[in-house]
PDB file of C-alpha atoms in Angstrom:
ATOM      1  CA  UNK A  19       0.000   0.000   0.000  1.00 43.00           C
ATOM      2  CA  UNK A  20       1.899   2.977  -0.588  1.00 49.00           C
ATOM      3  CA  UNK A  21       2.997   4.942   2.101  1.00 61.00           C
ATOM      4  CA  UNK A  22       0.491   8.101   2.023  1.00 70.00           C
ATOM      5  CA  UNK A  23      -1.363   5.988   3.767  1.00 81.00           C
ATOM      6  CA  UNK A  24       0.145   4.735   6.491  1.00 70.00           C
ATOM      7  CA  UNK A  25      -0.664   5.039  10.310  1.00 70.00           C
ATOM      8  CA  UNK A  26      -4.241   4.571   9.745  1.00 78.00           C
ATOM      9  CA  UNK A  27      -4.379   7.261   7.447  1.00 87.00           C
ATOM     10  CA  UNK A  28      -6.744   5.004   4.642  1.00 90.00           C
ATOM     11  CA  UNK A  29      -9.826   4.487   7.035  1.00 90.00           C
ATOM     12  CA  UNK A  30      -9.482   8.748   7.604  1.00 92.00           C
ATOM     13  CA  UNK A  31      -9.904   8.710   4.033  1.00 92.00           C
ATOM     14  CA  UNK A  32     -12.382   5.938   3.574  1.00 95.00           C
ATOM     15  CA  UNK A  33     -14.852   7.738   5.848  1.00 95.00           C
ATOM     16  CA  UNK A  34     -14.415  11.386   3.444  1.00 94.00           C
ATOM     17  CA  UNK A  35     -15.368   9.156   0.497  1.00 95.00           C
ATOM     18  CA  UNK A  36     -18.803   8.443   2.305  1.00 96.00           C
ATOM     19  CA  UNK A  37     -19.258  10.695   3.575  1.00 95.00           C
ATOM     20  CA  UNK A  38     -20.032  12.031   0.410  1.00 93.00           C
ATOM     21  CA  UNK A  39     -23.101   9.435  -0.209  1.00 95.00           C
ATOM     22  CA  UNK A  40     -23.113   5.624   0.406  1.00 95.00           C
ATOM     23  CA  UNK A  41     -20.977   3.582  -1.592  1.00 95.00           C
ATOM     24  CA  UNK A  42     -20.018  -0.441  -2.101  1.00 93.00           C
ATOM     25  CA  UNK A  43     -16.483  -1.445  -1.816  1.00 93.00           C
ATOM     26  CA  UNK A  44     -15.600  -1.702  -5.166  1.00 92.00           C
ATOM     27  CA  UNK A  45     -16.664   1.934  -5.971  1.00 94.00           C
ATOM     28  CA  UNK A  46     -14.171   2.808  -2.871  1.00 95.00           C
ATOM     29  CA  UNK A  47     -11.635   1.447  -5.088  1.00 94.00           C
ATOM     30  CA  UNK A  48     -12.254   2.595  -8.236  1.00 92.00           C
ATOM     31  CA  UNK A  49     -12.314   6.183  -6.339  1.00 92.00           C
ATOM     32  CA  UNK A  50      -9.082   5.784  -5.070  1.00 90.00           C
ATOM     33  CA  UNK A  51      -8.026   4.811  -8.237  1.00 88.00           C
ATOM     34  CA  UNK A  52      -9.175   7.817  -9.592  1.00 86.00           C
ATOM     35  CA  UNK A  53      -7.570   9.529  -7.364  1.00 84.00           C
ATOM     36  CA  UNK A  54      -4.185   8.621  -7.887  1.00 80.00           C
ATOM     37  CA  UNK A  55      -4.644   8.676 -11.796  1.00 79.00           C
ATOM     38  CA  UNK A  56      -4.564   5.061 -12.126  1.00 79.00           C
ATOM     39  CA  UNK A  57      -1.014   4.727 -11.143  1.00 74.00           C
ATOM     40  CA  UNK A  58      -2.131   2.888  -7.541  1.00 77.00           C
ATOM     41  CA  UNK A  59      -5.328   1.251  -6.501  1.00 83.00           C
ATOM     42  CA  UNK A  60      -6.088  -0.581  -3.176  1.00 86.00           C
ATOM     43  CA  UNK A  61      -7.075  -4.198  -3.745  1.00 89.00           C
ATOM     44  CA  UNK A  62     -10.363  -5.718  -2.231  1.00 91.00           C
ATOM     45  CA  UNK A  63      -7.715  -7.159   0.975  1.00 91.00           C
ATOM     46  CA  UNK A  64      -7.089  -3.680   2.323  1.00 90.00           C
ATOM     47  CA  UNK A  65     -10.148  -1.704   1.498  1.00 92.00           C
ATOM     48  CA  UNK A  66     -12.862  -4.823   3.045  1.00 93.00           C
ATOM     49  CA  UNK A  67     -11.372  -5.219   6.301  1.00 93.00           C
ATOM     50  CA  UNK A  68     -10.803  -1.626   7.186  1.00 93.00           C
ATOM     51  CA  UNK A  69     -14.415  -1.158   5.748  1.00 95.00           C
ATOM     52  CA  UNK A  70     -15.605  -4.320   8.746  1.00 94.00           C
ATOM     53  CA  UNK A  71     -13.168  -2.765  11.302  1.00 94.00           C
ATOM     54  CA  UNK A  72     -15.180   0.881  10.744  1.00 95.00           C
ATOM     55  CA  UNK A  73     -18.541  -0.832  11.237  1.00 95.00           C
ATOM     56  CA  UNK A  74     -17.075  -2.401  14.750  1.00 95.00           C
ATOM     57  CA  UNK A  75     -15.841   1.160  15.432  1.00 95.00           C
ATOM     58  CA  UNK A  76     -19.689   2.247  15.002  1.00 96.00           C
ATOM     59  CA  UNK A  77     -18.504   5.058  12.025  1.00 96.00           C
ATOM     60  CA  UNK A  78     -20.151   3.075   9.496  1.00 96.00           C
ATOM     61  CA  UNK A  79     -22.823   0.725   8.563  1.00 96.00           C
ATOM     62  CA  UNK A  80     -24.208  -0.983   5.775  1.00 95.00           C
ATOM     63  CA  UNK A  81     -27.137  -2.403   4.048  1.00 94.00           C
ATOM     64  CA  UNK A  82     -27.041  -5.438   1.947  1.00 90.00           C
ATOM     65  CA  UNK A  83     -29.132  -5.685  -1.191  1.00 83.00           C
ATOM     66  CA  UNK A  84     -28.338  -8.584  -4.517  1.00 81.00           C
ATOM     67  CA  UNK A  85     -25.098  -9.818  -2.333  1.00 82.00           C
ATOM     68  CA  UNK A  86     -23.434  -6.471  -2.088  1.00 88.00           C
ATOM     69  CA  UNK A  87     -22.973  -4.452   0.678  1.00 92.00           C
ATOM     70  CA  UNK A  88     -23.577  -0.628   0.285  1.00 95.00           C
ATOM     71  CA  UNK A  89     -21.352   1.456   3.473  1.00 96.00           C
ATOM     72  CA  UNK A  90     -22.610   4.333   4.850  1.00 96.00           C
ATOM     73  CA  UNK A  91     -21.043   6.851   7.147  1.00 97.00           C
ATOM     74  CA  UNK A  92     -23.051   7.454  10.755  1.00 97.00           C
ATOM     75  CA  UNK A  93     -22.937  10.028  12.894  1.00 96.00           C
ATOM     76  CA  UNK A  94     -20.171   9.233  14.583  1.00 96.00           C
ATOM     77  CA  UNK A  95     -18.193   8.990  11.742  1.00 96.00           C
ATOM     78  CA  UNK A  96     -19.252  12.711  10.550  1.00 96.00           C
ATOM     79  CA  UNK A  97     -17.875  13.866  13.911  1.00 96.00           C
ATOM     80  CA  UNK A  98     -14.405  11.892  13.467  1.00 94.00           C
ATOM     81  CA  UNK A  99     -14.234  14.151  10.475  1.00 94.00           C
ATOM     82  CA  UNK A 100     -14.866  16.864  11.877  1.00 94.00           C
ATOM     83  CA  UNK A 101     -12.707  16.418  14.995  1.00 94.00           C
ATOM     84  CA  UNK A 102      -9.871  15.116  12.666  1.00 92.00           C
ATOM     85  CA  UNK A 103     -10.250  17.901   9.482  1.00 92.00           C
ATOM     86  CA  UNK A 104      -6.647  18.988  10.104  1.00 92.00           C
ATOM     87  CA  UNK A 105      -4.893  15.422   9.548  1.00 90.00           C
ATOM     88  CA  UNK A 106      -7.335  15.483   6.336  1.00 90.00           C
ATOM     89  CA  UNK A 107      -5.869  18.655   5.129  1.00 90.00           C
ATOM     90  CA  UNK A 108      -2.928  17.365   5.466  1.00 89.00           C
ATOM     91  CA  UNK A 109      -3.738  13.652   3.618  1.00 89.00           C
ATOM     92  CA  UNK A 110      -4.859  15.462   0.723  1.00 87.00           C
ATOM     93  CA  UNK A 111      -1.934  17.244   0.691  1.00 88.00           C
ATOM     94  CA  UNK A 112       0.383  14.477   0.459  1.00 85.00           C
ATOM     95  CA  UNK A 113      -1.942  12.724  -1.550  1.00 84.00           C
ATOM     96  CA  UNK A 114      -1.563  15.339  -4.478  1.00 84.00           C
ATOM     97  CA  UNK A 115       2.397  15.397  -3.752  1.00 83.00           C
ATOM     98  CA  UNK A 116       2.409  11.739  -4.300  1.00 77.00           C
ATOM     99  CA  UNK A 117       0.306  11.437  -7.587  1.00 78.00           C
ATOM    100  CA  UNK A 118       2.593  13.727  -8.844  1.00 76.00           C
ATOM    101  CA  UNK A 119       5.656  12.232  -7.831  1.00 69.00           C
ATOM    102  CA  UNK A 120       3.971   8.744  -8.697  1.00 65.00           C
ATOM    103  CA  UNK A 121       3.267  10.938 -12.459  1.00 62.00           C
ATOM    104  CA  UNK A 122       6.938  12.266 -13.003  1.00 63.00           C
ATOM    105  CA  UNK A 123       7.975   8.136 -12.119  1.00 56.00           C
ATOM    106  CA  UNK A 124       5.470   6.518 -14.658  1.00 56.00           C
ATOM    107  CA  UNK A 125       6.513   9.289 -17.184  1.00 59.00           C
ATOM    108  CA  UNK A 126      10.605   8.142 -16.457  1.00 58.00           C
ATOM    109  CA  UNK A 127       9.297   4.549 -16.668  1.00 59.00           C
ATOM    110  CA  UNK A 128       7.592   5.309 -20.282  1.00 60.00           C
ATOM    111  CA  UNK A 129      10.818   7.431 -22.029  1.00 60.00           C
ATOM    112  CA  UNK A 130      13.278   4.723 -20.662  1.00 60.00           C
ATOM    113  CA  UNK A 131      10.688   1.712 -21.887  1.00 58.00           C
ATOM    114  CA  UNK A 132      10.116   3.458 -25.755  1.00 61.00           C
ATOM    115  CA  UNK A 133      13.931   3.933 -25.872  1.00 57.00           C
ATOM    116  CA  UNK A 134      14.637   0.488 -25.345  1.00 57.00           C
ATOM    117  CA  UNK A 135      11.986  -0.320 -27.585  1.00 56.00           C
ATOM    118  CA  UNK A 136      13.191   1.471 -30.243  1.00 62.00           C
ATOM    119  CA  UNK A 137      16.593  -0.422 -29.609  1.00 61.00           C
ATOM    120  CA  UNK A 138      15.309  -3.683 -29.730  1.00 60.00           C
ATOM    121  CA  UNK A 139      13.028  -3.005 -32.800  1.00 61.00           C
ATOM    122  CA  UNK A 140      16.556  -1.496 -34.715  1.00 66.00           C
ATOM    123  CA  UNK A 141      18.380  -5.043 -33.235  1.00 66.00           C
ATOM    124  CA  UNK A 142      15.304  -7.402 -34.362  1.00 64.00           C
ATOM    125  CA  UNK A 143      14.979  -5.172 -37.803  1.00 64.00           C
ATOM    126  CA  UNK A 144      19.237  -5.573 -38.080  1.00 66.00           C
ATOM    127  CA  UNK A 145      19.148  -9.239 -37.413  1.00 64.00           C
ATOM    128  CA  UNK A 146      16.415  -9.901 -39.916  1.00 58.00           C
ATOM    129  CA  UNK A 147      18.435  -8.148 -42.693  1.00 59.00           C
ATOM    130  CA  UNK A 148      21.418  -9.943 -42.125  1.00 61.00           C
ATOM    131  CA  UNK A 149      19.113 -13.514 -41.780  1.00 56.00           C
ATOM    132  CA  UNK A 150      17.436 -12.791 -45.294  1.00 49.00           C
ATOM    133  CA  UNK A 151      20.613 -11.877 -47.007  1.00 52.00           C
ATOM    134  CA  UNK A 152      22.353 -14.880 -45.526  1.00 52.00           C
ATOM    135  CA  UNK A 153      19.798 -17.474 -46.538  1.00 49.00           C
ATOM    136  CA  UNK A 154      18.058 -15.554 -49.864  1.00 47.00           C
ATOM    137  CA  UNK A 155      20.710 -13.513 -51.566  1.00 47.00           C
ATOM    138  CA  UNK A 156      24.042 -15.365 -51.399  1.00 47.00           C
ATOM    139  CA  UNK A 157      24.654 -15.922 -54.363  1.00 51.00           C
ATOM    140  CA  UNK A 158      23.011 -18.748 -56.588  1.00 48.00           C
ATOM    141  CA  UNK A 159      25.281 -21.514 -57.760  1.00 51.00           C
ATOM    142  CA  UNK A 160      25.747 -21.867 -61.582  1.00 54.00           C
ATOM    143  CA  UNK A 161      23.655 -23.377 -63.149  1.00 53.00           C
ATOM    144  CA  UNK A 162      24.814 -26.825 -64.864  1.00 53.00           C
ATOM    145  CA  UNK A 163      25.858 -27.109 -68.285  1.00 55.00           C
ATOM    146  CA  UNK A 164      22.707 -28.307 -69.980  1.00 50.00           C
ATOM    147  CA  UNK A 165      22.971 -32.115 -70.788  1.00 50.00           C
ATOM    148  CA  UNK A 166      22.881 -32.674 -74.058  1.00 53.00           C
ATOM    149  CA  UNK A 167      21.120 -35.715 -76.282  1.00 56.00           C
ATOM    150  CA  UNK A 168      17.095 -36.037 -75.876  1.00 62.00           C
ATOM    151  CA  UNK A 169      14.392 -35.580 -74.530  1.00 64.00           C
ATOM    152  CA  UNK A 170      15.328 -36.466 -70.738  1.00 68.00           C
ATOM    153  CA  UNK A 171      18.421 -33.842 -71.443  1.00 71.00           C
ATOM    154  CA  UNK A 172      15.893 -31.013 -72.575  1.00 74.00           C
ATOM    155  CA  UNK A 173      13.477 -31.997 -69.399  1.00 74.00           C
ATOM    156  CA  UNK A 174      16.629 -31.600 -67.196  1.00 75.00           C
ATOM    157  CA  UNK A 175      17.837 -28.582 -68.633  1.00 74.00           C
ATOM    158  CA  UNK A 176      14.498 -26.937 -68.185  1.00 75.00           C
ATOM    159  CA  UNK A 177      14.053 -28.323 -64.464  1.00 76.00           C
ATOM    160  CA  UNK A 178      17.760 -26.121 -64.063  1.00 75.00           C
ATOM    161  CA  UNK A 179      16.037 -23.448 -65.460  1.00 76.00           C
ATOM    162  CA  UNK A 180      13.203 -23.550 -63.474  1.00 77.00           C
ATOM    163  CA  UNK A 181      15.606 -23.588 -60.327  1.00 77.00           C
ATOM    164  CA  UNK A 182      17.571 -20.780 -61.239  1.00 75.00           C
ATOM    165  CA  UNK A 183      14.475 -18.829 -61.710  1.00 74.00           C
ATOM    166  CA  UNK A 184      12.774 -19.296 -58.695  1.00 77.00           C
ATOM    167  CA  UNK A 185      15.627 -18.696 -56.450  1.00 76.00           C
ATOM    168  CA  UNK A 186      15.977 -15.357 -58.606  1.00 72.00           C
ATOM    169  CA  UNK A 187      12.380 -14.718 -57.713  1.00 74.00           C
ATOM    170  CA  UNK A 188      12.233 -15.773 -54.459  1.00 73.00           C
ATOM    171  CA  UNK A 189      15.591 -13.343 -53.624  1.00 71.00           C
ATOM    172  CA  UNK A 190      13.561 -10.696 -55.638  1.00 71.00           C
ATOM    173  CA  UNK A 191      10.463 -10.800 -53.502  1.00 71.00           C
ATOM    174  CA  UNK A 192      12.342 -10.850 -50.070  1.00 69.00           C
ATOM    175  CA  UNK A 193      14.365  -7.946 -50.994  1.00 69.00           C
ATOM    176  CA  UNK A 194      11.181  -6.268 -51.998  1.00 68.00           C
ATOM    177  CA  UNK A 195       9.871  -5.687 -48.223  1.00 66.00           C
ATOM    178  CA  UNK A 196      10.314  -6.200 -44.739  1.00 71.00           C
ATOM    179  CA  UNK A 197       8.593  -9.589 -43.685  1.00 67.00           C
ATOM    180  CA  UNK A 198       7.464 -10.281 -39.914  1.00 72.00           C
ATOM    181  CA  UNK A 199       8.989 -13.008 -38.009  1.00 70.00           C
ATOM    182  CA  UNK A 200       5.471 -15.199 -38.897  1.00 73.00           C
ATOM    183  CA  UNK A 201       5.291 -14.494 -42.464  1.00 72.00           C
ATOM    184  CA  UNK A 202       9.523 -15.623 -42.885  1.00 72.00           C
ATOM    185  CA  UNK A 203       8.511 -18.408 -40.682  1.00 72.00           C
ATOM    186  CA  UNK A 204       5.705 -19.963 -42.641  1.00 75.00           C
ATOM    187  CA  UNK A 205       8.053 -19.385 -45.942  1.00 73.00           C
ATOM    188  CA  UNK A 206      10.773 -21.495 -44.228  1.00 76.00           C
ATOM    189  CA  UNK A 207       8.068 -23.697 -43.750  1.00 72.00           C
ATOM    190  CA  UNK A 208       6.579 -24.024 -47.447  1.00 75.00           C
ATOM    191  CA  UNK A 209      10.324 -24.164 -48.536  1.00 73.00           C
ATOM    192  CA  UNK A 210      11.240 -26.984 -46.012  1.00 73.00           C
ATOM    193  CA  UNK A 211       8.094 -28.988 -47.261  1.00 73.00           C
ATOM    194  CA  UNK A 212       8.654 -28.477 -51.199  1.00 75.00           C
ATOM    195  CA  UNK A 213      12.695 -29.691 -50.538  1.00 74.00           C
ATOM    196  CA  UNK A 214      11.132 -32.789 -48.687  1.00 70.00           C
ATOM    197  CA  UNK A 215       8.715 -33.746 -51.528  1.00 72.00           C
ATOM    198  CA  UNK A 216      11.340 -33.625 -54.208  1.00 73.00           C
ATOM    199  CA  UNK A 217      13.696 -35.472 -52.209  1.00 73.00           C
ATOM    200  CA  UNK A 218      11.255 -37.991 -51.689  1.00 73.00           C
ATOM    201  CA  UNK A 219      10.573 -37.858 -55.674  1.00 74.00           C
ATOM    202  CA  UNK A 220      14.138 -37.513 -56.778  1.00 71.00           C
ATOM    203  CA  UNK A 221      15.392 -40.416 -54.663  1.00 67.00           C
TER     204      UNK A 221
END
């Protein structure tokens, strides 16, 4: 719980939050949350059992209506509030000091998070360059002499053809764009698959 709150400082401020009209627990929370800009909000452990210790204490009660309890402030908590309006000066006070401090933080967090980002995204980008030109633009092998003497040599000389020109293609295309890792995956894929089934043909 962070430390504005300390020394029974949250059930001060629990009892100024009804006492501006009855309210369940979880709108306690989201108020809170509210408060401090989203950057802290009590969970359901801190805010129930000081709302249960308050009702004991007689400065709040609560009706019950589809399973959820609405609190109310009594009397008796009005005149805590009254009797204690200096200490809850002073909590708002270091409540707006600490939202801001808790703002300048999250603000640090978010330049420091985009620059690393933007590092990572230059590394990944990097490494996928050198990864394509490694495995699509060395350069092809020369194609073999054409064999010569019928038609099994013409077949052969147009399945070398037919080679040559796909790897030119396929180098073309990857050079054309930058790929995600997904879309170089499933290529690797389709590629891995077409080797197998001509391996299995050619054997």
């Amino acid at each position: 719980m962070t430390a504005v709150f300390s020394h029974g400082r949250l059930r001060l401020y629990l009892l100024k939050l009804l006492d501006d009209g009855p309210k369940h627990g979880y709108e306690l929370i989201r108020l809170l949350e509210d408060r401090f800009l989203g950057l802290y909000a009590p969970s359901a452990g801190t805010i129930y059992p000081r709302l249960q210790r308050l009702e004991v204490e007689g400065l709040v009660s609560h009706t019950a209506a589809g399973g959820r309890k609405t609190y109310d402030i009594t009397d008796a908590g009005r005149a805590e509030l009254r009797q204690r309006a200096g200490e809850l000066t002073a909590l708002e006070t270091d409540i707006a000091a600490s939202v801001a401090d808790l703002s300048s933080l999250a603000g640090e967090i978010r330049s420091e998070v985009r620059g690393s980002a933007r590092d990572l995204k230059r590394e990944l980008s990097e490494a996928t360059r050198q990864t394509r030109r490694a495995r699509w633009e060395a350069p092809a092998p020369p194609p073999r002499p054409a064999a010569t003497g019928g038609p099994q040599a013409e077949l052969l000389d147009e399945l070398n053809q037919r080679l040559a020109a796909f790897t030119a293609e396929v180098g073309r295309l990857m050079r054309a764009r930058q790929f995600s890792d997904t879309q170089l995956r499933t290529a690797i894929r389709l590629l891995d698959g077409a080797l197998d089934g001509l391996r299995r043909l050619l054997r």
